[in-house]
CSV table of C-alpha atoms in Angstrom, one decimal:
chain,number,residue,atom,x,y,z
A,860,MET,CA,10.0,27.4,-6.7
A,861,GLU,CA,12.3,26.5,-3.8
A,862,LEU,CA,11.8,23.2,-2.1
A,863,SER,CA,13.3,21.6,0.9
A,864,THR,CA,15.2,18.3,0.5
A,865,GLU,CA,15.9,15.3,2.7
A,866,VAL,CA,18.2,12.5,1.4
A,867,GLY,CA,17.3,9.0,2.4
A,868,GLU,CA,19.0,5.7,1.5
A,869,HIS,CA,17.2,5.2,-1.8
A,870,VAL,CA,15.3,8.5,-2.3
A,871,ILE,CA,16.0,12.2,-2.6
A,872,TYR,CA,12.8,13.7,-1.2
A,873,HIS,CA,11.5,17.3,-1.9
A,874,TRP,CA,8.7,19.2,-0.3
A,875,ASP,CA,7.5,22.7,0.4
A,876,GLU,CA,8.1,23.4,4.1
A,877,THR,CA,5.9,26.5,3.9
A,878,GLU,CA,3.0,24.3,3.0
A,879,ALA,CA,3.6,21.2,5.0
A,880,ARG,CA,5.7,20.0,7.9
A,881,LEU,CA,7.6,16.8,7.1
A,882,CYS,CA,7.4,14.2,9.9
A,883,GLY,CA,10.4,12.2,11.0
A,884,GLY,CA,9.3,8.8,9.6
A,885,THR,CA,8.1,9.8,6.2
A,886,VAL,CA,11.4,9.6,4.2
A,887,PRO,CA,12.5,6.4,5.9
A,888,MET,CA,9.1,4.9,5.1
A,889,VAL,CA,9.6,5.8,1.4
A,890,ASP,CA,12.9,4.0,1.6
A,891,ARG,CA,11.2,1.0,3.2
A,892,VAL,CA,8.5,0.9,0.4
A,893,LEU,CA,11.3,0.6,-2.2
A,894,GLU,CA,13.0,-2.1,-0.1
A,895,LEU,CA,9.7,-4.1,0.2
A,896,VAL,CA,9.3,-4.2,-3.6
A,897,GLY,CA,13.0,-4.9,-4.3
A,898,GLY,CA,13.4,-7.4,-1.5
A,899,HIS,CA,10.4,-9.4,-2.7
A,900,TYR,CA,12.0,-10.0,-6.1
A,901,GLY,CA,15.6,-10.2,-4.9
A,902,TRP,CA,16.9,-6.9,-6.3
A,903,GLY,CA,20.2,-5.7,-4.8
A,904,PRO,CA,20.7,-2.1,-3.4
A,905,ASP,CA,21.9,-0.9,-6.8
A,906,ASP,CA,18.5,-1.6,-8.2
A,907,LEU,CA,16.7,0.3,-5.5
A,908,GLY,CA,18.6,3.6,-5.7
A,909,PRO,CA,19.9,5.9,-4.5
A,910,GLY,CA,18.7,8.4,-7.1
A,911,ILE,CA,14.9,8.2,-7.1
A,912,GLU,CA,13.6,11.7,-6.6
A,913,TYR,CA,10.3,12.2,-4.9
A,914,PHE,CA,8.4,15.6,-5.2
A,915,TRP,CA,5.6,16.0,-2.7
A,916,HIS,CA,4.0,19.1,-4.1
A,917,GLU,CA,0.4,19.3,-5.5
A,918,GLU,CA,0.9,22.2,-8.0
A,919,LEU,CA,4.2,20.8,-9.3
A,920,ALA,CA,2.6,17.3,-9.6
A,921,VAL,CA,-0.4,18.7,-11.6
A,922,GLN,CA,2.0,20.5,-13.9
A,923,ALA,CA,4.4,17.5,-14.3
A,924,CYS,CA,1.7,14.9,-14.8
A,925,SER,CA,0.2,16.9,-17.8
A,926,LEU,CA,-3.5,15.9,-17.2
A,927,PRO,CA,-5.6,18.2,-15.0
A,928,TRP,CA,-7.2,15.4,-13.1
A,929,VAL,CA,-3.9,13.5,-12.4
A,930,ALA,CA,-1.7,14.6,-9.5
A,931,ASP,CA,0.5,11.4,-9.3
A,932,CYS,CA,2.9,10.2,-11.9
A,933,GLU,CA,6.4,8.8,-12.5
A,934,SER,CA,8.8,9.9,-15.2
A,935,HIS,CA,12.5,10.1,-16.0
A,936,PHE,CA,15.1,12.8,-16.3
A,937,LEU,CA,18.3,11.6,-17.8
A,938,ASN,CA,19.1,8.5,-15.7
A,939,ARG,CA,16.9,9.3,-12.7
A,940,PRO,CA,13.3,8.2,-12.0
A,941,LEU,CA,11.1,11.0,-10.7
A,942,VAL,CA,7.9,10.7,-8.8
A,943,PHE,CA,5.5,13.7,-8.6
A,944,SER,CA,2.6,13.5,-6.1
A,945,ASN,CA,0.2,15.4,-3.9
A,946,THR,CA,0.5,12.5,-1.5
A,947,PRO,CA,3.5,12.2,0.9
A,948,ILE,CA,4.0,8.5,0.2
A,949,GLN,CA,2.4,7.4,-3.1
A,950,THR,CA,3.1,3.7,-3.1
A,951,HIS,CA,1.7,3.1,-6.7
A,952,GLU,CA,4.1,5.6,-8.2
A,953,LEU,CA,7.0,4.4,-6.1
A,954,ALA,CA,6.5,0.9,-7.5
A,955,HIS,CA,6.6,2.5,-11.0
A,956,ALA,CA,10.0,4.0,-10.0
A,957,SER,CA,11.4,0.7,-9.0
A,958,ARG,CA,13.0,-1.8,-11.4
A,959,GLY,CA,9.9,-3.9,-12.0
A,960,GLY,CA,7.7,-0.9,-12.7
A,961,HIS,CA,9.9,0.2,-15.6
A,962,GLY,CA,11.9,2.4,-13.3
A,963,ARG,CA,15.1,1.9,-15.3
A,964,PRO,CA,15.9,4.5,-18.0
A,965,PHE,CA,15.1,3.6,-21.6
A,966,VAL,CA,13.5,0.3,-20.5
A,967,GLY,CA,9.7,0.3,-20.9
A,968,TYR,CA,7.0,-2.3,-20.7
A,969,PRO,CA,3.5,-2.2,-22.1
A,970,ALA,CA,1.2,0.0,-19.9
A,971,PHE,CA,-0.9,-3.0,-19.1
A,972,ILE,CA,2.2,-4.6,-17.3
A,973,ASN,CA,3.4,-1.3,-15.8
A,974,GLU,CA,0.0,-0.7,-14.1
A,975,ALA,CA,-0.4,-4.3,-13.1
A,976,PHE,CA,2.9,-4.2,-11.2
A,977,ALA,CA,2.3,-0.8,-9.6
A,978,SER,CA,-1.3,-1.8,-8.5
A,979,ARG,CA,0.1,-5.0,-6.9
A,980,TRP,CA,2.3,-2.8,-4.6
A,981,GLU,CA,-0.3,-0.2,-3.5
A,982,SER,CA,-0.5,0.0,0.3
A,983,ALA,CA,-3.6,1.5,2.0
A,984,VAL,CA,-1.8,1.3,5.4
A,985,ILE,CA,1.3,3.2,4.4
A,986,GLN,CA,-0.5,5.6,2.1
A,987,GLY,CA,-3.2,6.5,4.5
A,988,GLY,CA,-6.4,5.5,2.6
A,989,VAL,CA,-8.2,2.8,0.8
A,990,VAL,CA,-6.4,1.8,-2.4
A,991,GLY,CA,-5.9,-1.2,-4.6
A,992,TYR,CA,-8.1,-3.7,-6.3
A,993,ALA,CA,-9.2,-7.3,-5.9
A,994,THR,CA,-8.7,-9.6,-8.9
A,995,GLN,CA,-11.6,-10.1,-11.2
A,996,PRO,CA,-13.3,-13.6,-11.3
A,997,GLU,CA,-13.8,-13.3,-15.1
A,998,PHE,CA,-10.8,-12.5,-17.2
A,999,LEU,CA,-10.4,-11.3,-20.8
A,1000,SER,CA,-9.8,-13.6,-23.6
A,1001,ALA,CA,-6.4,-14.4,-25.2
A,1002,ALA,CA,-7.2,-12.1,-28.1
A,1003,GLU,CA,-8.2,-9.3,-25.7
A,1004,LEU,CA,-5.0,-9.8,-23.7
A,1005,ARG,CA,-3.0,-9.4,-26.8
A,1006,ALA,CA,-4.8,-6.2,-27.7
A,1007,ALA,CA,-4.4,-4.8,-24.2
A,1008,LEU,CA,-0.6,-5.5,-24.3
A,1009,ASP,CA,-0.3,-3.5,-27.5
A,1010,VAL,CA,-1.8,-0.4,-25.9
A,1011,ASN,CA,0.7,2.0,-24.4
A,1012,ASP,CA,-1.7,4.6,-23.0
A,1013,PRO,CA,-2.1,4.0,-19.2
A,1014,THR,CA,-5.4,5.8,-19.2
A,1015,LYS,CA,-6.9,3.0,-21.3
A,1016,VAL,CA,-5.7,0.2,-19.1
A,1017,ASN,CA,-8.3,-1.9,-17.1
A,1018,TYR,CA,-6.3,-1.9,-13.9
A,1019,ALA,CA,-8.2,-4.7,-12.2
A,1020,LEU,CA,-7.8,-7.0,-15.1
A,1021,ALA,CA,-4.1,-6.2,-15.5
A,1022,LEU,CA,-3.7,-6.9,-11.8
A,1023,THR,CA,-5.5,-10.2,-12.2
A,1024,TRP,CA,-3.1,-11.3,-14.9
A,1025,TRP,CA,0.0,-10.4,-12.8
A,1026,VAL,CA,-1.4,-12.0,-9.6
A,1027,ALA,CA,-2.2,-15.2,-11.5
A,1028,LEU,CA,1.4,-15.4,-12.7
A,1029,GLU,CA,3.0,-14.5,-9.4
A,1030,SER,CA,0.8,-16.8,-7.3
A,1031,THR,CA,1.5,-19.7,-9.8
A,1032,TYR,CA,5.2,-19.3,-10.3
A,1033,GLY,CA,6.4,-17.3,-7.3
A,1034,PRO,CA,8.6,-14.1,-6.8
A,1035,SER,CA,11.9,-15.6,-8.2
A,1036,LYS,CA,10.3,-16.5,-11.5
A,1037,MET,CA,8.6,-13.1,-11.7
A,1038,ALA,CA,11.9,-11.5,-11.2
A,1039,GLU,CA,13.2,-13.5,-14.2
A,1040,PHE,CA,10.1,-12.4,-16.1
A,1041,ILE,CA,10.7,-8.7,-15.3
A,1042,LEU,CA,14.3,-9.0,-16.7
A,1043,ALA,CA,13.0,-10.8,-19.8
A,1044,LEU,CA,10.6,-7.9,-20.4
A,1045,ASP,CA,13.4,-5.3,-20.7
A,1046,GLY,CA,12.8,-3.3,-23.8
A,1047,VAL,CA,9.5,-5.2,-24.7
A,1048,THR,CA,6.8,-3.0,-26.0
A,1049,SER,CA,4.3,-5.3,-27.6
A,1050,ALA,CA,2.2,-8.5,-27.1
A,1051,LYS,CA,4.6,-10.4,-29.4
A,1052,GLY,CA,7.5,-9.5,-27.1
A,1053,VAL,CA,5.6,-10.4,-24.0
A,1054,GLU,CA,4.8,-13.8,-25.4
A,1055,ARG,CA,8.4,-14.4,-26.1
A,1056,ALA,CA,9.1,-13.6,-22.4
A,1057,THR,CA,6.3,-15.9,-21.1
A,1058,ARG,CA,7.5,-18.8,-23.2
A,1059,ARG,CA,11.1,-18.2,-22.2
A,1060,VAL,CA,10.5,-17.9,-18.4
A,1061,PHE,CA,7.3,-19.9,-17.7
A,1062,GLY,CA,7.1,-22.1,-20.8
A,1063,ILE,CA,3.6,-21.0,-21.6
A,1064,SER,CA,1.9,-19.0,-24.4
A,1065,LEU,CA,0.0,-15.8,-23.8
A,1066,ALA,CA,-3.2,-17.8,-24.3
A,1067,GLU,CA,-2.2,-20.1,-21.5
A,1068,SER,CA,-1.4,-17.2,-19.3
A,1069,ALA,CA,-4.8,-15.8,-19.9
A,1070,ALA,CA,-6.4,-19.2,-19.0
A,1071,ILE,CA,-4.5,-19.2,-15.7
A,1072,ALA,CA,-5.8,-15.7,-14.9
A,1073,GLU,CA,-9.3,-16.7,-15.9
A,1074,SER,CA,-9.3,-19.7,-13.5
A,1075,LEU,CA,-8.1,-17.5,-10.6
A,1076,PRO,CA,-10.9,-16.9,-8.0
A,1077,GLU,CA,-11.5,-13.4,-6.7
A,1078,SER,CA,-8.6,-12.8,-4.5
A,1079,ALA,CA,-6.0,-10.2,-3.3
A,1080,PHE,CA,-2.4,-10.1,-2.0
A,1081,ASP,CA,-1.8,-8.9,1.5
A,1082,ASP,CA,-1.3,-5.1,1.9
A,1083,PRO,CA,2.5,-4.6,1.4
A,1084,ALA,CA,2.7,-3.2,4.9
A,1085,CYS,CA,2.2,-6.7,6.2
A,1086,ALA,CA,5.8,-7.4,5.3
A,1087,LEU,CA,7.2,-4.5,7.3
A,1088,GLU,CA,9.4,-5.6,10.2
A,1089,GLY,CA,9.8,-3.9,13.5
A,1090,LEU,CA,6.3,-2.5,13.8
A,1091,PRO,CA,5.1,-2.1,17.4
A,1092,THR,CA,3.0,-5.2,18.0
A,1093,PHE,CA,0.1,-5.6,20.4
A,1094,THR,CA,-0.9,-9.2,21.2
A,1095,TRP,CA,-4.1,-10.5,22.7
A,1096,THR,CA,-3.5,-12.2,26.0
A,1097,GLY,CA,-7.1,-12.7,27.2
A,1098,LEU,CA,-7.2,-9.3,28.9
A,1099,PRO,CA,-8.5,-6.1,27.2
A,1100,LEU,CA,-6.0,-5.1,24.6
A,1101,VAL,CA,-5.1,-1.4,24.7
A,1102,LEU,CA,-3.6,0.2,21.6
A,1103,GLU,CA,-2.3,3.7,22.1
A,1104,ARG,CA,0.6,6.0,21.1
A,1105,SER,CA,0.9,8.7,23.8
A,1106,GLU,CA,2.4,12.1,23.3
A,1107,PRO,CA,3.3,11.9,19.6
A,1108,ARG,CA,5.3,14.5,17.8
A,1109,CYS,CA,5.8,15.1,14.1
A,1110,GLU,CA,9.6,14.8,14.7
A,1111,ASP,CA,9.3,11.3,16.0
A,1112,ASP,CA,10.7,8.6,13.6
A,1113,ASP,CA,7.6,6.5,13.8
A,1114,ILE,CA,5.2,9.3,12.6
A,1115,ILE,CA,4.5,9.6,8.9
A,1116,ASN,CA,2.6,12.2,6.8
A,1117,PHE,CA,-0.6,11.2,5.1
A,1118,SER,CA,-1.4,14.7,3.8
A,1119,ASN,CA,-0.6,18.3,4.5
A,1120,ASP,CA,-2.6,18.2,7.7
A,1121,THR,CA,-2.9,14.5,8.6
A,1122,VAL,CA,-0.4,12.1,10.1
A,1123,GLY,CA,-0.3,8.4,11.0
A,1124,TRP,CA,1.3,5.8,13.2
A,1125,LEU,CA,1.7,2.2,12.1
A,1126,PHE,CA,1.3,-0.9,14.3
A,1127,ALA,CA,0.6,-4.6,14.2
A,1128,LEU,CA,-2.1,-6.6,16.1
A,1129,GLU,CA,-2.0,-10.3,16.9
A,1130,PHE,CA,-5.0,-12.4,17.9
A,1131,PRO,CA,-5.5,-16.2,18.2
A,1132,ASP,CA,-6.0,-18.1,15.0
A,1133,GLU,CA,-9.6,-19.0,15.7
A,1134,PRO,CA,-11.9,-16.1,14.8
A,1135,LYS,CA,-13.8,-14.5,17.7
A,1136,PRO,CA,-15.9,-11.4,18.1
A,1137,TYR,CA,-14.3,-8.3,19.8
A,1138,SER,CA,-15.9,-5.0,20.7
A,1139,VAL,CA,-13.8,-2.0,19.8
A,1140,SER,CA,-13.7,1.3,21.7
A,1141,VAL,CA,-12.0,4.2,19.8
A,1142,THR,CA,-11.8,7.3,22.0
A,1143,VAL,CA,-9.8,10.5,22.2
A,1144,PRO,CA,-9.2,12.9,25.2
A,1145,SER,CA,-12.3,14.9,26.1
A,1146,GLY,CA,-12.4,18.1,24.1
A,1147,THR,CA,-10.7,16.6,21.0
A,1148,ASP,CA,-12.9,16.6,17.9
A,1149,PRO,CA,-13.4,12.8,17.2
A,1150,ILE,CA,-13.9,13.5,13.5
A,1151,THR,CA,-10.2,14.1,13.3
A,1152,GLN,CA,-9.3,10.6,14.5
A,1153,SER,CA,-9.6,7.0,13.1
A,1154,ILE,CA,-8.2,3.5,13.1
A,1155,PHE,CA,-7.7,1.5,10.0
A,1156,VAL,CA,-6.5,-2.2,9.9
A,1157,VAL,CA,-6.1,-4.9,7.2
A,1158,PRO,CA,-5.6,-8.6,7.7
A,1159,CYS,CA,-2.3,-10.4,7.0
A,1160,GLU,CA,-3.5,-13.8,5.8
A,1161,GLY,CA,-0.7,-14.9,3.6
A,1162,GLU,CA,0.6,-14.4,0.1
A,1163,LEU,CA,-2.8,-14.6,-1.6
A,1164,ASP,CA,-6.3,-15.1,-0.2
A,1165,ALA,CA,-9.8,-15.3,-1.4
A,1166,VAL,CA,-11.8,-12.2,-0.8
A,1167,TYR,CA,-14.8,-13.0,1.5
A,1168,GLY,CA,-15.6,-9.5,2.7
A,1169,PRO,CA,-14.1,-6.0,3.0
A,1170,PRO,CA,-10.3,-6.1,2.8
A,1171,TYR,CA,-10.1,-3.6,5.6
A,1172,ILE,CA,-11.7,-2.5,8.9
A,1173,ALA,CA,-12.1,1.2,9.8
A,1174,ALA,CA,-13.6,3.0,12.7
A,1175,ASP,CA,-13.8,6.7,13.7
A,1176,ALA,CA,-13.1,7.9,17.2
A,1177,THR,CA,-15.6,9.1,19.7
A,1178,ASP,CA,-15.3,11.8,22.4
A,1179,GLY,CA,-13.5,10.5,25.4
A,1180,GLY,CA,-16.0,12.1,27.7
A,1181,ASP,CA,-18.8,9.8,26.4
A,1182,PRO,CA,-17.1,6.7,25.1
A,1183,ASN,CA,-19.3,5.0,22.6
A,1184,TRP,CA,-18.6,1.4,21.7
A,1185,GLN,CA,-18.8,0.3,18.1
A,1186,PRO,CA,-22.4,-1.0,17.5
A,1187,TRP,CA,-21.1,-4.3,16.0
A,1188,PRO,CA,-18.2,-6.5,17.0
A,1189,TRP,CA,-15.2,-7.1,14.8
A,1190,HIS,CA,-14.5,-10.8,14.1
A,1191,LEU,CA,-10.7,-11.0,14.4
A,1192,ARG,CA,-8.1,-13.7,14.0
A,1193,GLY,CA,-4.4,-13.9,13.3
A,1194,ARG,CA,-2.2,-10.9,12.4
A,1195,TYR,CA,-3.3,-7.4,11.3
A,1196,VAL,CA,-1.4,-4.3,10.4
A,1197,GLY,CA,-2.9,-0.8,10.5
A,1198,HIS,CA,-2.5,2.8,11.3
A,1199,LEU,CA,-4.0,5.4,13.7
A,1200,ARG,CA,-4.7,8.6,11.8
A,1201,SER,CA,-5.0,12.1,13.2
A,1202,MET,CA,-5.5,15.6,11.9
A,1203,ARG,CA,-3.2,18.3,13.2
A,1204,ASP,CA,-4.5,21.5,14.7
A,1205,GLU,CA,-3.5,25.0,13.6
A,1206,ALA,CA,-0.4,24.8,15.9
A,1207,GLY,CA,0.6,21.5,14.2
A,1208,ASP,CA,-0.2,19.5,17.3
A,1209,PHE,CA,-2.1,16.2,17.3
A,1210,VAL,CA,-3.2,13.2,19.4
A,1211,PHE,CA,-4.1,9.7,18.5
A,1212,SER,CA,-7.1,7.7,19.5
A,1213,ARG,CA,-7.0,5.2,22.3
A,1214,VAL,CA,-8.3,1.9,21.1
A,1215,VAL,CA,-9.5,-1.0,23.4
A,1216,PHE,CA,-10.4,-4.5,22.2
A,1217,GLU,CA,-12.5,-6.7,24.4
A,1218,ARG,CA,-13.9,-10.2,23.8
A,1219,VAL,CA,-17.6,-10.4,23.2
A,1220,LEU,CA,-19.2,-13.7,24.4
A,1221,ASP,CA,-20.9,-15.7,21.7
A,1222,ASP,CA,-22.7,-19.1,21.7
A,1223,ALA,CA,-19.4,-21.0,21.6
A,1224,ASP,CA,-18.4,-19.4,24.9
A,1225,GLN,CA,-21.5,-20.6,26.8
A,1226,PRO,CA,-20.9,-23.6,29.1
A,1227,MET,CA,-22.6,-26.9,28.2
A,1228,PRO,CA,-25.8,-27.6,30.3
């Protein structure tokens, strides 16, 4: 089959232009995903690419990934990492293609570690949907950890427990030590080799690493999109905050593909630090089907935070001719990142919702008698 190609800074991107129209911000965003992962651990440009090849093509992905229910995978051809996906920006597989996700030829880690690393870098905001896992409050025993590290079949990995172990180490020792750990894991394929790496880098045994993970409360890292710089930012000033992106076109460099027929635009929101209730109106021009529109946001709390509720907030649009406020307020504080999502029509055109945030008075706002 013949595919079109666009070359980015770190990725060579392929897609079928007879099936999908590639928007202007998609390939640059793939580059930025690789930079987010690499920059976090201090990798230089040579460790990010160029050379990673990304194939956005459902049929090819199903064939390449071997399993009929899998349409996303990463592999190697000679010295080059390859990503196959039916998703335009598959953040999990891009993490696999990076250095920490065994994206270097002939360097493999146990599947438990590979999937832990890739799960840590999944982005719902960039990828256009709900992804990722929170850590588990109860971890596996040291014996079970050893057994899990000796399994090299990713279909048999408990992703949430693998992520818990990785998050426990990274939140305890920090990115620089994790970068050392990643280097120490080069060529390691068993629990015995992983324990040599934990002792060398952290000074702990596998059993001690399992104990650190077991003591970790249910928590999650921020969505990787929280680290994106240069996003259009909308700040609450006391007046209704209006979020909109007028007259978008697929060619624009801030529009990315979410699927063959849906696109997105990324932004940041900033509210005061004290949580307050806000009503949210999500509308589209009259005559536009609201089912094709939505807003999705995630909080940017810090490196690691306890999970007290849903890790995201989503709302569908309503027809602009009869604006319908969300039936419950959103309690917001601090910084958020998110996307507006839109489905393209048969001509390839699309619009984004217009979103208005307004304060809702609560008991704390009432004057003292």
